[in-house]
Coordinates of C-alpha atoms in Angstrom, one line a residue:
M232 CA 71.2 127.4 144.7
N233 CA 70.4 123.7 145.0
I234 CA 71.4 123.3 148.2
D235 CA 70.8 119.3 148.2
D236 CA 73.8 119.0 145.9
M237 CA 76.8 120.6 148.1
E238 CA 78.3 118.0 150.0
G239 CA 79.6 118.9 153.5
L240 CA 76.8 121.1 154.7
D241 CA 75.0 120.0 158.1
E242 CA 71.4 119.9 158.7
E243 CA 71.7 123.2 160.7
T244 CA 73.4 125.2 158.0
R245 CA 71.0 124.3 155.6
K246 CA 67.9 124.8 157.0
E247 CA 69.7 128.3 157.3
I248 CA 70.0 128.9 154.2
E249 CA 66.4 127.2 153.6
E250 CA 64.9 129.9 155.2
L251 CA 67.4 132.8 153.8
Q252 CA 66.0 131.8 150.5
K253 CA 62.3 132.2 150.9
V254 CA 63.3 136.3 151.6
M255 CA 61.8 138.0 148.4
R256 CA 62.7 141.4 146.6
E257 CA 59.5 142.9 147.2
Q258 CA 58.9 145.9 144.5
K259 CA 59.5 148.8 146.6
E260 CA 62.1 147.6 149.3
G261 CA 64.7 145.7 148.7
F262 CA 66.3 145.4 151.9
N263 CA 65.3 142.4 153.4
F264 CA 66.2 140.7 149.9
A265 CA 69.6 141.9 149.8
N266 CA 70.6 141.0 153.5
A267 CA 69.1 137.5 153.2
Q268 CA 71.7 137.1 149.7
C269 CA 74.4 138.3 152.2
D270 CA 73.7 135.7 155.4
I271 CA 73.8 133.6 152.7
G272 CA 77.0 134.1 150.7
I273 CA 78.7 134.5 154.4
I274 CA 77.9 131.5 155.5
L275 CA 78.8 129.4 151.9
M276 CA 81.5 131.5 152.0
N277 CA 82.7 130.6 155.4
K278 CA 81.9 126.7 154.5
G279 CA 84.2 126.6 151.2
F280 CA 81.8 127.2 149.0
L281 CA 83.2 129.6 147.2
D282 CA 82.0 130.3 143.6
I283 CA 78.7 130.1 144.7
A284 CA 78.6 132.4 147.6
I285 CA 79.5 134.6 144.9
N286 CA 76.7 134.2 142.9
E287 CA 74.5 134.9 146.1
F288 CA 76.7 137.5 146.8
A289 CA 76.1 139.2 143.2
K290 CA 72.1 138.8 143.3
V291 CA 72.3 142.0 145.8
N292 CA 71.8 145.4 143.7
K293 CA 72.6 148.8 144.0
H294 CA 68.5 149.3 144.5
D295 CA 68.0 147.3 147.3
C296 CA 70.9 148.5 149.4
P297 CA 73.7 150.5 148.3
E298 CA 75.4 149.7 151.0
L299 CA 75.0 145.8 151.2
Y300 CA 75.9 145.8 147.3
F301 CA 79.3 147.4 148.1
L302 CA 79.6 145.4 151.0
S303 CA 78.9 142.3 148.3
K304 CA 81.4 143.7 146.2
E305 CA 84.0 143.6 149.2
Y306 CA 82.8 139.8 150.2
I307 CA 83.6 138.7 146.9
G308 CA 87.2 140.9 146.0
D309 CA 87.6 138.8 149.7
I310 CA 86.7 135.7 147.9
L311 CA 89.0 136.4 144.4
L312 CA 91.8 136.5 146.4
K313 CA 91.0 133.4 148.4
Q314 CA 91.7 131.7 144.6
N315 CA 94.5 133.5 144.6
K316 CA 92.7 136.1 141.8
V317 CA 94.7 138.8 143.5
N318 CA 94.2 141.2 140.1
K319 CA 90.0 140.5 139.6
A320 CA 89.8 140.9 143.6
I321 CA 91.9 144.4 143.3
E322 CA 89.5 145.5 140.9
M323 CA 86.4 143.8 142.6
W324 CA 87.5 146.4 146.2
R325 CA 87.9 149.5 144.1
T326 CA 84.4 149.2 143.0
V327 CA 83.4 150.1 146.7
E328 CA 82.4 153.3 146.9
K329 CA 82.8 155.3 150.1
L330 CA 79.8 157.1 149.8
Y331 CA 77.4 154.7 149.9
A332 CA 79.2 151.8 152.3
P333 CA 82.7 154.3 154.4
K334 CA 83.7 151.4 156.4
A335 CA 84.1 148.9 153.4
Y336 CA 85.6 151.1 151.4
L337 CA 87.9 151.7 154.2
R338 CA 88.7 147.9 154.4
A339 CA 88.9 147.6 150.2
N340 CA 91.4 149.7 150.4
F341 CA 93.1 148.7 153.7
K342 CA 93.1 145.1 151.6
I343 CA 94.2 146.8 148.1
G344 CA 97.2 148.2 149.8
A345 CA 98.0 144.7 151.8
V346 CA 98.1 143.3 148.4
L347 CA 100.7 145.7 146.8
I348 CA 103.1 145.6 149.7
E349 CA 103.7 141.8 148.9
R350 CA 104.2 142.7 145.2
N351 CA 106.7 145.7 146.7
D352 CA 104.9 148.2 145.5
I353 CA 105.4 150.7 148.2
K354 CA 104.1 154.0 147.4
A355 CA 100.7 153.1 145.3
A356 CA 100.5 151.0 148.9
I357 CA 100.5 154.1 150.6
E358 CA 99.0 156.2 148.6
Y359 CA 95.7 153.4 148.8
W360 CA 95.9 153.6 153.2
E361 CA 96.3 157.2 152.9
E362 CA 92.4 157.4 152.2
I363 CA 91.7 155.8 154.8
D364 CA 90.9 159.0 157.4
E365 CA 90.4 158.5 161.1
D366 CA 86.5 160.0 161.6
D367 CA 85.5 157.0 159.2
H368 CA 87.2 154.2 160.8
P369 CA 89.0 155.3 164.2
T370 CA 89.5 151.4 164.9
L371 CA 91.9 150.6 162.2
Y372 CA 93.9 154.1 161.4
P373 CA 96.0 153.4 164.0
T374 CA 97.1 150.7 162.9
V375 CA 96.9 152.0 159.0
Q376 CA 99.6 154.6 159.9
L377 CA 102.2 152.5 161.8
L378 CA 102.3 150.7 159.0
I379 CA 102.5 153.7 157.1
G380 CA 105.8 154.7 159.4
E381 CA 107.2 151.8 159.0
L382 CA 107.3 151.4 155.2
L383 CA 108.7 154.8 155.3
I384 CA 110.7 154.3 157.6
Q385 CA 111.9 150.7 155.8
N386 CA 112.4 153.5 152.5
G387 CA 114.6 156.1 154.4
K388 CA 111.8 158.5 154.8
T389 CA 112.4 159.5 157.9
R390 CA 110.4 163.2 157.7
K391 CA 107.5 161.2 156.7
A392 CA 107.5 158.5 158.3
I393 CA 107.6 160.1 162.4
E394 CA 104.4 162.3 161.1
A395 CA 102.7 159.3 160.1
L396 CA 103.3 157.9 163.7
N397 CA 102.9 161.1 165.5
K398 CA 98.8 161.0 164.0
I399 CA 99.0 157.6 166.6
S400 CA 97.0 160.0 170.2
D401 CA 96.8 157.5 172.9
K402 CA 93.7 158.0 173.2
S403 CA 92.1 156.0 170.0
N404 CA 94.8 153.0 171.0
S405 CA 97.2 153.2 173.9
E406 CA 99.0 149.8 172.2
K407 CA 99.7 151.5 168.8
Y408 CA 100.4 154.9 170.2
A409 CA 103.6 152.9 172.3
R410 CA 104.6 151.8 169.3
A411 CA 104.4 154.5 167.5
Q412 CA 106.7 156.7 170.3
Y413 CA 108.8 153.8 170.7
I414 CA 110.0 153.4 167.2
I415 CA 110.3 157.8 166.6
G416 CA 112.2 157.2 169.7
L417 CA 115.4 155.3 168.1
T418 CA 114.6 156.5 164.4
L419 CA 115.6 160.8 166.0
K420 CA 118.1 158.7 168.2
K421 CA 120.3 157.1 164.9
E422 CA 119.8 160.3 163.8
G423 CA 121.5 162.1 166.2
K424 CA 118.4 163.8 168.0
F425 CA 119.0 162.6 171.1
E426 CA 116.6 165.3 172.9
R427 CA 113.7 164.3 170.6
A428 CA 114.1 160.9 171.2
L429 CA 114.7 160.6 174.8
K430 CA 111.0 162.9 175.0
S431 CA 109.4 160.4 172.1
L432 CA 110.7 157.2 174.5
C433 CA 109.4 158.6 177.7
N434 CA 106.1 158.3 175.9
V435 CA 106.5 155.4 176.3
L436 CA 106.5 154.4 180.1
H437 CA 103.1 154.2 180.1
S438 CA 102.6 151.4 177.3
T439 CA 100.0 148.7 178.1
D440 CA 102.6 146.2 176.1
P441 CA 105.0 145.5 178.6
G442 CA 108.1 144.3 176.3
V443 CA 107.8 148.2 174.7
Y444 CA 108.2 149.3 177.8
A445 CA 110.9 147.0 178.1
Q446 CA 112.8 148.0 175.5
A447 CA 111.8 151.6 176.0
E448 CA 113.6 151.9 179.3
L449 CA 117.1 150.3 177.6
N450 CA 117.1 152.6 175.0
I451 CA 116.4 155.4 177.6
G452 CA 119.6 154.0 179.1
L453 CA 121.7 153.9 175.9
L454 CA 120.5 157.5 175.0
L455 CA 121.4 159.3 178.4
E456 CA 124.9 157.3 177.6
D457 CA 125.6 159.5 174.5
I458 CA 123.9 161.9 176.6
G459 CA 126.5 161.7 179.6
N460 CA 123.9 161.2 182.1
P461 CA 125.3 158.4 184.4
L462 CA 122.6 158.2 187.5
S463 CA 120.0 158.4 185.1
I464 CA 121.3 155.6 182.8
I465 CA 121.5 152.8 185.4
E466 CA 118.2 153.8 186.5
A467 CA 116.4 153.8 183.8
W468 CA 117.9 149.9 182.8
Y469 CA 117.3 148.7 186.6
R470 CA 113.5 150.1 185.3
V471 CA 113.4 146.8 183.1
K472 CA 112.1 144.1 184.4
R473 CA 111.9 140.2 183.7
K474 CA 108.7 139.8 183.5
D475 CA 108.0 143.0 181.0
S476 CA 110.9 141.4 178.8
T477 CA 113.4 138.7 179.0
K478 CA 116.1 140.0 176.2
A479 CA 115.7 143.3 177.4
Y480 CA 115.3 142.7 180.7
A481 CA 119.0 140.1 179.8
T482 CA 120.7 143.3 178.1
A483 CA 120.6 146.4 180.6
Q484 CA 122.0 143.8 183.4
F485 CA 124.4 143.2 180.5
C486 CA 125.1 147.1 180.5
I487 CA 124.8 147.9 184.1
G488 CA 127.7 145.6 184.9
S489 CA 129.3 146.4 181.6
Y490 CA 129.2 150.2 183.6
Y491 CA 130.1 149.5 186.3
S492 CA 133.4 147.5 185.0
E493 CA 134.4 150.0 182.9
N494 CA 134.2 152.3 186.5
Q495 CA 136.6 149.7 188.5
D496 CA 133.3 148.7 190.1
M497 CA 133.7 145.4 189.4
G498 CA 131.7 144.1 192.4
A499 CA 128.6 146.0 191.2
A500 CA 129.4 144.8 187.6
I501 CA 129.2 140.8 188.9
T502 CA 126.3 141.1 190.5
A503 CA 124.6 142.4 187.3
W504 CA 125.6 139.4 185.4
E505 CA 124.7 136.9 187.4
Q506 CA 121.4 138.3 187.0
I507 CA 120.9 136.9 183.7
M508 CA 119.8 134.6 183.0
H509 CA 120.1 131.2 180.7
S510 CA 116.3 131.1 180.0
D511 CA 116.6 135.5 179.4
D512 CA 118.9 135.2 176.5
S513 CA 121.1 132.5 176.1
F514 CA 123.7 134.8 174.1
L515 CA 124.2 137.7 176.2
Y516 CA 124.5 134.8 179.2
E517 CA 127.4 133.2 178.0
R518 CA 128.6 136.8 177.5
A519 CA 128.3 137.7 181.4
Q520 CA 130.1 134.3 182.2
Y521 CA 132.6 134.3 180.6
R522 CA 132.9 138.0 181.9
I523 CA 132.4 136.9 185.3
G524 CA 135.3 134.2 184.2
Q525 CA 138.5 136.5 183.6
Y526 CA 137.5 138.9 186.5
F527 CA 137.9 135.4 189.2
I528 CA 140.9 134.4 187.1
D529 CA 142.2 137.8 186.1
N530 CA 142.2 138.0 190.2
H531 CA 144.9 136.6 192.0
I532 CA 144.2 137.8 195.4
L533 CA 140.6 136.2 195.5
K534 CA 141.1 133.6 194.5
K535 CA 138.3 132.0 192.9
Y536 CA 139.8 129.5 190.1
D537 CA 137.1 127.3 190.8
E538 CA 134.1 130.1 190.1
A539 CA 136.1 130.8 187.1
K540 CA 135.8 127.3 185.7
K541 CA 132.0 127.8 186.3
S542 CA 131.9 130.6 184.5
F543 CA 134.4 129.7 181.2
I544 CA 131.9 126.3 181.1
N545 CA 128.8 128.2 181.0
A546 CA 130.6 130.5 178.2
M547 CA 131.6 127.2 175.8
S548 CA 128.9 127.7 173.2
T549 CA 129.8 131.3 172.4
Y550 CA 133.9 130.8 173.7
P551 CA 134.7 127.6 172.2
Y552 CA 138.0 128.3 172.4
E553 CA 138.5 130.6 174.9
A554 CA 137.1 129.1 177.8
Y555 CA 138.6 125.6 176.6
C556 CA 141.6 127.1 177.6
Y557 CA 141.1 129.5 180.0
Q558 CA 140.0 126.1 181.9
Q559 CA 142.7 124.2 181.6
I560 CA 144.5 127.2 182.8
C561 CA 142.4 127.6 186.3
E562 CA 143.0 124.0 186.4
L563 CA 146.6 124.5 187.0
L564 CA 146.0 127.6 189.2
L565 CA 144.2 125.6 191.7
N566 CA 147.2 123.1 191.7
S567 CA 149.4 124.9 194.7
K568 CA 153.0 123.2 193.1
L569 CA 151.5 124.1 189.3
R570 CA 150.8 127.8 189.6
N571 CA 153.2 129.7 188.8
I572 CA 152.7 127.9 185.3
G573 CA 149.2 128.9 185.3
E574 CA 150.0 132.6 186.2
H575 CA 152.6 132.7 183.7
L576 CA 150.4 131.3 180.7
L577 CA 147.8 133.3 181.4
H578 CA 149.5 136.3 181.4
L579 CA 150.4 134.7 177.6
L580 CA 146.9 134.0 176.8
N581 CA 146.0 137.2 177.9
K582 CA 147.9 138.5 175.2
T583 CA 147.5 136.5 172.1
L584 CA 143.1 137.3 172.8
K585 CA 144.2 141.2 172.9
I586 CA 146.1 141.0 169.4
V587 CA 143.5 138.1 167.9
K588 CA 140.7 140.4 169.2
M589 CA 143.4 143.4 167.7
L590 CA 143.5 141.8 164.1
Q591 CA 140.1 140.4 163.2
L592 CA 139.0 141.1 160.0
D593 CA 135.5 142.2 160.0
F594 CA 134.0 144.5 157.0
G595 CA 130.2 144.3 158.1
Y596 CA 128.2 142.1 160.2
G597 CA 127.7 138.9 159.7
S598 CA 130.3 138.9 157.0
D599 CA 132.3 135.6 156.7
D600 CA 133.7 136.2 152.9
I601 CA 137.1 135.6 152.4
K602 CA 138.9 138.7 152.2
S603 CA 140.5 140.0 149.9
P604 CA 144.9 140.0 149.5
E605 CA 144.3 143.6 149.7
R606 CA 142.0 144.6 152.1
K607 CA 144.0 142.4 154.5
L608 CA 147.5 144.4 153.4
A609 CA 144.9 147.6 153.7
H610 CA 144.1 146.2 157.2
Y611 CA 147.3 144.9 159.3
T612 CA 149.8 147.8 157.4
N613 CA 147.6 150.7 158.5
T614 CA 148.7 153.7 161.0
I615 CA 146.1 151.8 164.4
V616 CA 147.0 148.0 164.3
S617 CA 150.7 147.8 163.3
P618 CA 152.2 149.7 166.3
K619 CA 149.8 147.9 168.1
Y620 CA 151.5 144.4 166.3
K621 CA 155.1 145.6 167.1
R622 CA 154.2 146.3 170.9
Y623 CA 153.6 142.4 170.8
N624 CA 154.9 141.1 168.5

């Protein structure tokens, strides 16, 4: 290798390589030579001389030092991947032997798994990752188990997923442990196993990740709502702080407001909804403002029509038609001579919106497809919708 032919190498790097090239392979001991070749290969790889780096790594043989030999194989695989020679990279990583280079072997398996995931070969990827043992690589192990668990959940294998996620301990990696317990909690919640889900979510409460902690508290509240423990629900939601997660905080405050609204405590509901800022979550902010506006415009004792109007203005992006109509009615209600007309129009608008909500077609999240006449007929004539429609007709 002639470093003079390499354009772009700075003087300091040239001198470093020249010194390493002076290390020769001895008859009985090749470790120093192998170590020097690995260092040269790493320098060249980082500088972008990939083909030359491969040649330098390839000079290391098994007799020099088995561990460095297989480490060189790992590096060659990394370079081949950078060159988009994916199959050759996998072949090279597969040559790494656990007996001589356990950490390089585990890293190689992890990389093979990652490539297989990109190819959507989930089963093969998991098989490679399951070769990674906690004793051999304690820092990589929690990451791998978390990935395995998430992949298995995506493929509907929840039992195996939970087994994998439960292998992560708080001592090995507290952040990954919290994330794993959070995923377990949500999975069990979906399966209706509320008590087990609650136990897993409670394991997250001392998480070092504030975002995961906030989401856990939020879901604990939702779980307790399903179980039927109202006081604990509110306590859990109040523990969600804005500094931990703005979105979780906004969701918690909206849930608190909705809970109090359902229980006819509108003062507490308004207080909770008013805590939500636009910067927390624009959609939840506008939903909260819309609910506040509805309360004020319907309350003819308080007559806070100005505040109702402000709230509807804040909700315009999410409720363009409804908020606009309510604003116009607010103008009428603020005029003593036109208030009676405003009240009649408000009554009409509220009835209209109830009918619209009742008849709204939505056969799936984000479904904007034009519905077939048969599906529309089935919807409008079913035993739930048609009697309600007649009531308003």
